[in-house]
Structure formats: C-alpha cells, structure tokens
Tab-separated table of C-alpha atoms and ligand atoms in Angstrom:
chain	number	residue	atom	x	y	z
A	1	MET	CA	-25.017	63.298	-7.801
A	2	ARG	CA	-28.181	63.126	-5.729
A	3	ARG	CA	-25.993	62.374	-2.931
A	4	PHE	CA	-23.516	64.902	-3.725
A	5	LEU	CA	-26.459	67.448	-3.695
A	6	LEU	CA	-27.605	66.407	-0.432
A	7	ALA	CA	-24.144	66.406	1.251
A	8	LEU	CA	-23.748	70.005	-0.274
A	9	CYS	CA	-27.319	71.085	1.281
A	10	LEU	CA	-26.175	69.741	4.551
A	11	ALA	CA	-22.783	71.227	4.633
A	12	VAL	CA	-24.398	74.624	3.540
A	13	LEU	CA	-27.243	74.210	6.281
A	14	GLY	CA	-24.607	73.168	8.945
A	15	GLY	CA	-22.402	76.181	7.999
A	16	TRP	CA	-25.178	78.611	8.108
A	17	PRO	CA	-25.245	80.501	11.257
A	18	GLY	CA	-28.893	81.181	11.110
A	19	ILE	CA	-29.561	77.442	11.558
A	20	ALA	CA	-26.544	76.448	13.814
A	21	ALA	CA	-27.612	78.931	16.255
A	22	ALA	CA	-31.238	78.516	16.162
A	23	ARG	CA	-32.579	78.681	19.905
A	24	VAL	CA	-35.550	76.988	21.214
A	25	ASP	CA	-38.487	79.751	21.277
A	26	ILE	CA	-40.341	79.675	24.483
A	27	VAL	CA	-43.168	81.604	25.441
A	28	ALA	CA	-44.593	81.189	29.145
A	29	THR	CA	-47.967	82.785	30.189
A	30	THR	CA	-46.043	83.890	33.269
A	31	THR	CA	-42.892	85.818	34.183
A	32	ASP	CA	-42.178	82.838	36.759
A	33	LEU	CA	-42.048	80.292	34.143
A	34	ALA	CA	-40.138	82.419	31.857
A	35	ALA	CA	-37.792	83.311	34.169
A	36	ILE	CA	-36.876	79.518	35.232
A	37	ALA	CA	-36.939	78.791	31.647
A	38	ARG	CA	-34.131	81.377	31.096
A	39	ALA	CA	-32.257	79.997	33.885
A	40	VAL	CA	-32.263	76.201	32.646
A	41	GLY	CA	-32.439	77.168	29.100
A	42	GLY	CA	-29.560	79.661	29.226
A	43	GLY	CA	-28.173	80.794	25.692
A	44	ASP	CA	-29.863	77.623	23.926
A	45	VAL	CA	-33.204	79.399	24.428
A	46	VAL	CA	-35.193	82.705	24.149
A	47	ALA	CA	-37.956	82.859	26.559
A	48	VAL	CA	-40.721	85.364	26.814
A	49	SER	CA	-43.663	85.884	28.916
A	50	LEU	CA	-47.210	86.690	27.874
A	51	THR	CA	-48.229	88.415	31.098
A	52	SER	CA	-46.286	91.058	33.012
A	53	GLY	CA	-45.984	89.985	36.420
A	54	ALA	CA	-47.488	93.437	37.627
A	55	ALA	CA	-51.005	92.241	36.706
A	56	ASP	CA	-53.158	89.442	37.789
A	57	PRO	CA	-52.310	86.464	35.842
A	58	HIS	CA	-56.085	85.212	36.029
A	59	PHE	CA	-57.070	87.851	33.644
A	60	ALA	CA	-55.462	88.779	30.493
A	61	ALA	CA	-56.511	90.350	27.357
A	62	ALA	CA	-55.632	88.269	24.047
A	63	LYS	CA	-53.387	90.901	22.332
A	64	PRO	CA	-52.190	90.662	18.643
A	65	SER	CA	-48.607	90.717	20.035
A	66	MET	CA	-49.233	87.748	22.270
A	67	ILE	CA	-50.958	85.947	19.287
A	68	ARG	CA	-47.611	86.510	17.108
A	69	ARG	CA	-45.393	85.320	20.041
A	70	VAL	CA	-47.471	82.067	20.287
A	71	PHE	CA	-47.734	81.549	16.597
A	72	ASP	CA	-43.688	81.747	16.568
A	73	ALA	CA	-43.215	79.286	19.552
A	74	ASP	CA	-41.271	76.017	19.641
A	75	LEU	CA	-42.603	75.648	23.301
A	76	LEU	CA	-45.392	77.083	25.754
A	77	LEU	CA	-45.296	76.678	29.318
A	78	SER	CA	-48.441	76.998	31.238
A	79	VAL	CA	-49.117	77.366	34.968
A	80	GLY	CA	-52.466	75.233	34.201
A	81	ALA	CA	-54.940	74.167	36.993
A	82	GLU	CA	-57.224	76.688	35.262
A	83	LEU	CA	-55.196	79.614	36.257
A	84	GLU	CA	-54.945	80.943	32.561
A	85	VAL	CA	-58.435	79.340	31.667
A	86	GLY	CA	-60.066	82.604	31.073
A	87	TRP	CA	-57.827	83.992	28.552
A	88	LEU	CA	-55.478	81.169	27.046
A	89	PRO	CA	-57.631	79.057	24.948
A	90	ALA	CA	-58.478	82.250	22.959
A	91	VAL	CA	-54.840	82.899	22.242
A	92	LEU	CA	-54.273	79.328	21.187
A	93	GLN	CA	-57.217	79.353	18.898
A	94	ALA	CA	-56.114	82.599	17.401
A	95	ALA	CA	-52.402	81.735	17.017
A	96	ARG	CA	-53.004	78.535	15.148
A	97	ASN	CA	-49.887	76.909	16.051
A	98	PRO	CA	-50.341	72.966	16.096
A	99	ARG	CA	-47.015	72.586	17.902
A	100	VAL	CA	-47.973	74.160	21.166
A	101	LEU	CA	-51.659	72.888	21.674
A	102	PRO	CA	-52.362	71.240	24.914
A	103	GLY	CA	-50.879	67.360	24.608
A	104	ARG	CA	-48.270	68.367	22.104
A	105	SER	CA	-44.551	68.219	22.837
A	106	GLY	CA	-44.643	71.889	22.655
A	107	HIS	CA	-46.875	72.386	25.414
A	108	LEU	CA	-45.726	71.903	29.139
A	109	ASP	CA	-48.525	72.319	31.716
A	110	LEU	CA	-46.272	72.966	34.975
A	111	SER	CA	-49.249	72.032	37.163
A	112	THR	CA	-48.378	68.225	35.972
A	113	ALA	CA	-45.163	68.569	37.581
A	114	VAL	CA	-46.075	69.573	41.373
A	115	VAL	CA	-48.710	68.387	43.752
A	116	LEU	CA	-51.809	70.572	43.860
A	117	ARG	CA	-53.310	71.906	47.007
A	118	ASP	CA	-57.096	72.073	48.066
A	119	ALA	CA	-58.732	70.609	44.772
A	120	ARG	CA	-62.398	71.137	45.148
A	121	THR	CA	-64.789	68.150	45.158
A	122	GLY	CA	-68.538	68.581	44.494
A	123	PRO	CA	-70.279	71.048	41.942
A	124	VAL	CA	-68.445	74.210	41.365
A	125	SER	CA	-69.632	77.274	39.302
A	126	ARG	CA	-67.392	80.014	37.712
A	127	ALA	CA	-70.020	82.211	38.470
A	128	MET	CA	-68.913	82.145	42.113
A	129	GLY	CA	-65.345	83.597	41.016
A	130	HIS	CA	-62.507	81.660	39.720
A	131	VAL	CA	-63.033	78.955	42.003
A	132	HIS	CA	-59.662	77.187	41.864
A	133	ALA	CA	-61.741	74.096	41.011
A	134	ALA	CA	-59.015	72.008	39.719
A	135	GLY	CA	-56.705	72.509	42.803
A	136	ASN	CA	-54.842	75.719	43.728
A	137	PRO	CA	-52.600	77.168	40.782
A	138	HIS	CA	-50.424	79.632	42.814
A	139	TYR	CA	-47.868	76.814	43.431
A	140	TRP	CA	-44.788	78.710	42.197
A	141	LEU	CA	-45.205	80.444	45.873
A	142	ASP	CA	-43.313	77.419	47.345
A	143	PRO	CA	-39.466	77.777	46.338
A	144	ARG	CA	-39.504	73.747	46.668
A	145	ASN	CA	-42.025	73.437	43.633
A	146	GLY	CA	-39.512	75.850	41.769
A	147	ARG	CA	-37.110	72.888	41.522
A	148	LEU	CA	-39.969	70.780	40.270
A	149	ILE	CA	-40.775	73.438	37.610
A	150	ALA	CA	-37.312	73.717	36.568
A	151	ALA	CA	-36.725	69.974	36.554
A	152	ALA	CA	-39.926	69.484	34.217
A	153	ILE	CA	-38.631	72.317	31.950
A	154	ALA	CA	-35.119	70.922	31.521
A	155	ALA	CA	-36.516	67.573	30.627
A	156	ARG	CA	-38.831	69.088	27.887
A	157	LEU	CA	-36.145	70.854	26.669
A	158	GLU	CA	-33.727	67.884	26.532
A	159	ARG	CA	-36.369	66.102	24.298
A	160	LEU	CA	-37.091	69.254	22.142
A	161	ASP	CA	-33.140	69.945	21.728
A	162	PRO	CA	-31.276	66.946	22.494
A	163	ASN	CA	-27.896	68.401	21.088
A	164	ASN	CA	-27.836	70.612	23.965
A	165	ALA	CA	-28.973	68.139	26.687
A	166	ALA	CA	-25.718	68.739	28.653
A	167	GLY	CA	-26.321	72.410	28.955
A	168	TYR	CA	-29.882	71.997	30.122
A	169	ARG	CA	-28.508	69.306	32.581
A	170	SER	CA	-25.866	71.487	33.862
A	171	ARG	CA	-27.849	74.513	34.275
A	172	LEU	CA	-30.643	72.899	36.103
A	173	ALA	CA	-28.133	71.342	38.528
A	174	ALA	CA	-26.929	74.996	39.304
A	175	PHE	CA	-30.390	76.403	39.818
A	176	THR	CA	-31.513	73.749	41.888
A	177	ALA	CA	-28.288	73.924	44.029
A	178	ASP	CA	-28.504	77.789	44.441
A	179	LEU	CA	-32.333	77.051	45.679
A	180	ASP	CA	-31.112	74.221	48.052
A	181	GLN	CA	-28.744	76.760	49.503
A	182	ARG	CA	-31.175	79.605	49.629
A	183	ILE	CA	-34.134	78.107	50.964
A	184	PRO	CA	-32.889	77.448	54.536
A	185	VAL	CA	-31.692	81.235	54.555
A	186	TRP	CA	-35.245	82.452	53.714
A	187	ARG	CA	-36.713	79.970	56.246
A	188	ASP	CA	-34.331	81.528	58.820
A	189	LYS	CA	-35.208	85.182	58.119
A	190	LEU	CA	-39.220	84.057	58.298
A	191	ALA	CA	-38.706	81.904	61.419
A	192	PRO	CA	-40.593	84.388	63.457
A	193	LEU	CA	-43.532	83.927	61.263
A	194	ALA	CA	-43.653	79.975	61.740
A	195	GLY	CA	-47.022	79.220	63.471
A	196	ARG	CA	-48.399	82.497	63.509
A	197	PRO	CA	-52.007	83.112	62.135
A	198	VAL	CA	-52.335	85.406	59.199
A	199	ILE	CA	-55.056	86.685	56.663
A	200	ALA	CA	-54.706	86.384	53.048
A	201	TYR	CA	-56.360	88.574	50.615
A	202	HIS	CA	-56.738	85.814	48.053
A	203	GLU	CA	-56.261	81.955	48.297
A	204	SER	CA	-52.946	82.063	46.798
A	205	LEU	CA	-50.643	82.032	49.660
A	206	VAL	CA	-51.168	78.384	50.673
A	207	TYR	CA	-48.037	77.281	49.234
A	208	LEU	CA	-45.847	80.122	50.803
A	209	ALA	CA	-47.431	79.204	54.112
A	210	SER	CA	-46.550	75.539	53.821
A	211	ALA	CA	-42.937	76.687	52.934
A	212	PHE	CA	-42.579	78.829	55.537
A	213	GLY	CA	-44.694	77.447	58.432
A	214	PHE	CA	-47.447	79.905	59.039
A	215	GLU	CA	-51.075	79.438	59.081
A	216	ILE	CA	-53.876	81.205	56.890
A	217	VAL	CA	-56.905	81.482	58.966
A	218	ASP	CA	-59.083	83.203	56.523
A	219	GLU	CA	-59.014	85.183	53.091
A	220	VAL	CA	-60.315	88.957	52.423
A	221	GLU	CA	-62.222	87.109	49.501
A	222	PRO	CA	-65.204	85.071	50.467
A	223	LEU	CA	-64.190	82.763	47.419
A	224	PRO	CA	-61.341	83.051	45.040
A	225	GLY	CA	-62.209	85.814	42.629
A	226	VAL	CA	-65.178	87.133	44.696
A	227	ALA	CA	-64.921	90.838	46.083
A	228	PRO	CA	-65.675	90.916	49.909
A	229	THR	CA	-68.991	91.920	51.182
A	230	ALA	CA	-69.475	93.945	54.255
A	231	ALA	CA	-70.932	90.765	56.124
A	232	HIS	CA	-67.688	89.130	55.493
A	233	LEU	CA	-65.417	91.658	56.442
A	234	SER	CA	-67.040	92.062	59.871
A	235	GLY	CA	-66.634	88.415	60.123
A	236	LEU	CA	-62.893	88.882	59.501
A	237	VAL	CA	-62.873	91.517	62.127
A	238	ALA	CA	-64.027	88.787	64.689
A	239	THR	CA	-61.656	86.187	63.611
A	240	ILE	CA	-58.763	88.904	63.585
A	241	ARG	CA	-59.372	89.596	67.220
A	242	ASP	CA	-60.046	85.957	68.124
A	243	ARG	CA	-57.186	84.487	66.685
A	244	GLY	CA	-54.667	87.575	67.223
A	245	VAL	CA	-53.994	87.742	63.492
A	246	ARG	CA	-51.090	90.464	63.222
A	247	LEU	CA	-50.629	90.447	59.402
A	248	LEU	CA	-53.003	90.601	56.270
A	249	ILE	CA	-50.773	89.406	53.206
A	250	MET	CA	-51.855	90.565	49.815
A	251	GLU	CA	-50.670	90.800	46.292
A	252	PRO	CA	-49.992	94.415	45.102
A	253	TYR	CA	-52.798	94.317	42.204
A	254	TYR	CA	-55.759	94.003	44.718
A	255	GLU	CA	-57.656	96.679	46.149
A	256	ARG	CA	-56.547	98.352	49.197
A	257	ARG	CA	-59.795	99.574	50.827
A	258	SER	CA	-60.560	96.131	52.541
A	259	ALA	CA	-57.341	96.120	53.946
A	260	ALA	CA	-57.516	99.508	55.148
A	261	PHE	CA	-60.830	98.984	56.790
A	262	LEU	CA	-59.553	95.924	58.586
A	263	GLU	CA	-56.357	97.828	60.039
A	264	ASP	CA	-58.541	100.510	60.934
A	265	LYS	CA	-60.823	98.212	63.160
A	266	THR	CA	-58.328	95.760	64.285
A	267	GLY	CA	-54.564	97.092	63.726
A	268	VAL	CA	-53.907	94.101	61.649
A	269	ARG	CA	-50.747	95.312	59.318
A	270	PRO	CA	-51.141	94.840	55.522
A	271	VAL	CA	-47.990	93.217	53.879
A	272	ILE	CA	-48.007	93.715	50.161
A	273	ILE	CA	-45.662	90.839	48.565
A	274	PRO	CA	-44.547	90.573	45.134
A	275	GLN	CA	-46.454	87.383	43.785
A	276	SER	CA	-44.281	87.135	40.739
A	277	VAL	CA	-41.158	88.014	39.037
A	278	GLY	CA	-41.642	91.575	37.700
A	279	ALA	CA	-44.299	92.291	40.172
A	280	LEU	CA	-41.668	94.956	41.177
A	281	PRO	CA	-39.173	96.157	38.782
A	282	ASP	CA	-36.178	95.039	40.605
A	283	VAL	CA	-37.475	91.520	40.933
A	284	LYS	CA	-36.122	89.711	38.084
A	285	THR	CA	-35.300	86.170	38.842
A	286	TYR	CA	-36.949	83.284	40.774
A	287	PRO	CA	-34.713	83.243	43.678
A	288	GLY	CA	-34.837	87.348	43.460
A	289	LEU	CA	-38.714	86.676	43.817
A	290	PHE	CA	-38.439	85.280	47.394
A	291	ASP	CA	-35.674	87.670	48.282
A	292	ALA	CA	-38.422	90.486	47.645
A	293	ILE	CA	-40.858	88.480	49.530
A	294	VAL	CA	-38.721	87.947	52.566
A	295	ALA	CA	-37.724	91.673	52.408
A	296	ALA	CA	-41.629	92.678	52.298
A	297	PHE	CA	-42.172	90.876	55.660
A	298	ALA	CA	-38.993	92.523	57.036
A	299	GLU	CA	-40.398	95.776	56.176
A	300	ALA	CA	-43.736	95.130	57.958
A	301	GLY	CA	-41.661	95.395	61.186
A	302	ASN	CA	-41.667	93.337	64.192
A	303	LEU	CA	-42.873	89.664	63.260
A	304	ARG	CA	-43.094	88.366	66.781
D	401	ZN	ZN1	-56.169	82.649	42.089
C-alpha cells in the first residue's frame, strides 16, 4: 500500500506541469550576468538582474523587490571582487535564503572564473573610495572573459539541474562560437585604437583596453570612486598634452563637467560608452554590448 501511494505521488508530481516545467530561478547582481545566464539557460531558467545597467553597479539601494527576488532564488550570480560589497551583504541578510549564501552551491561569484587584474597589495582603506582592493572587478568588459563567465554559469546550472545538462552544454557552445566569430570583427573595427593612449574616467576600462589593444595612461578619478580635484585635473591636462591623448572614455552615469573641462583645455574628445547590458535601451544582450561600444567609438569620429 505504502509503495502504491508512493508511486501514485510520483505519478501525480511527474504529471503536474507546475513541477515538470520548474525553471531554475536566477538572480544576478548585474544585467551582464543575467544576460549571459539567459543565453546559456534558455527556457530552463528565469534570470533577472538586481540592478538596471543604467546606474553605477558599485552602488544600489536594498529595495524590498530586490530582497523578494533573492528570497525566491535558486541561484545568485555575483560579479564579486568587492563590486557589490556596498549593498549585496545587506540584501542577503534581509532575504534569509540559505541556498544563495556565499559558499553554497546556489551562489556563484564569477570573479573566481576569470583572472583579475590589478589586485592591490599593502594597506588600503575604503575611506579612500572603493579602491578595487581585491583586484579590478570590471572584467565583463573583456569579451574573452564573457566566454569564461558563460562556461562557469553553464557548469553550475548543470550541477543544480542535471536533467537539463545537455541543453546548457549546447547553448554554451553556441554562445561561445558566436563570441569567437564576433571578437575578430570588433577588433578589426577598433584597430585604429590599437596602441593609442587614452584617458578613462574610472579604473573600469583596463579589460576593454587589454581586449582591443589601447593604453589607458590615467584616470579622471585620482582613485577608484574618488571625485577629481582641481590639482588632479590640471595634472591630466599636462598628461593629455604630453602623451597626445585624443580620447577620454567614460560610462554614461559619471558627471560630465570634468570631461568638458578637459575637452575645453586640450581638445580631448569624450566617448561615452555603455558599460553594461541595459546602459542604453537597445543593448539587450552581451554581444550587443560590444556592438554598442564599437558604435560609440565610431561615433566619436576619426580614431586615427
Ligand atoms: Zn569600479
């Protein structure tokens, strides 16, 4: 009898669409990770981002909607390397979902999937801004790292949802093949930038520079997260003149006064690049992000 009841239960559960169609519920801290999760997860997952892509990911308010999403999640994807250190711990604490706590199989810190640049040694203080002390967390801006991020997400999904492993594997292969095909095209279009000195606003573009071969000679921020001073800006005027810098690359969410000042003094052209999926309304996928970055450089005019 007991065996019969068990069989009946399994039959009912197996035939119940709500169970059969259960998707892995993914929350990502950024739109880029959510977009990559959707690409490799397909119809087997639902992936949303906790932040919008139009705002600075170093800062976010722990809203009730965010906490509800984390409470329901099977898998939380984070950029790590302290990018979300100002807000994610509070969200995790409020959400009380043990499945997605750091160290659990439902928490994937993607900084462990890539090689981080510029880890700082020696004493650092967050009073000096967010100092990227654990290494530079803006690694999604190298499309080669997109492959590593996607592979790590697919591997974790296979582990959490082994029944759909074949789907994760084939979508990962398609995502990787697509990037492999596009990277040389992007590189070709940005070839005039190769070897050129540029200024960045924030210390966020080192991965983009490494992928496309340009050189960042200084930043508008004297330290990551610290607003520029008059003295730092006049130092930049000298650097821009000495090095023949033509472009100043920055994310849309930074103040524009410093760039306008530098443009006025030196003629350096500000290039506003979307730094994430969703930074501009029509940037909806991870490869689409690099299409938009390439377009932003093209709009800046003659790169030579
Ligand atoms: Zn940063």
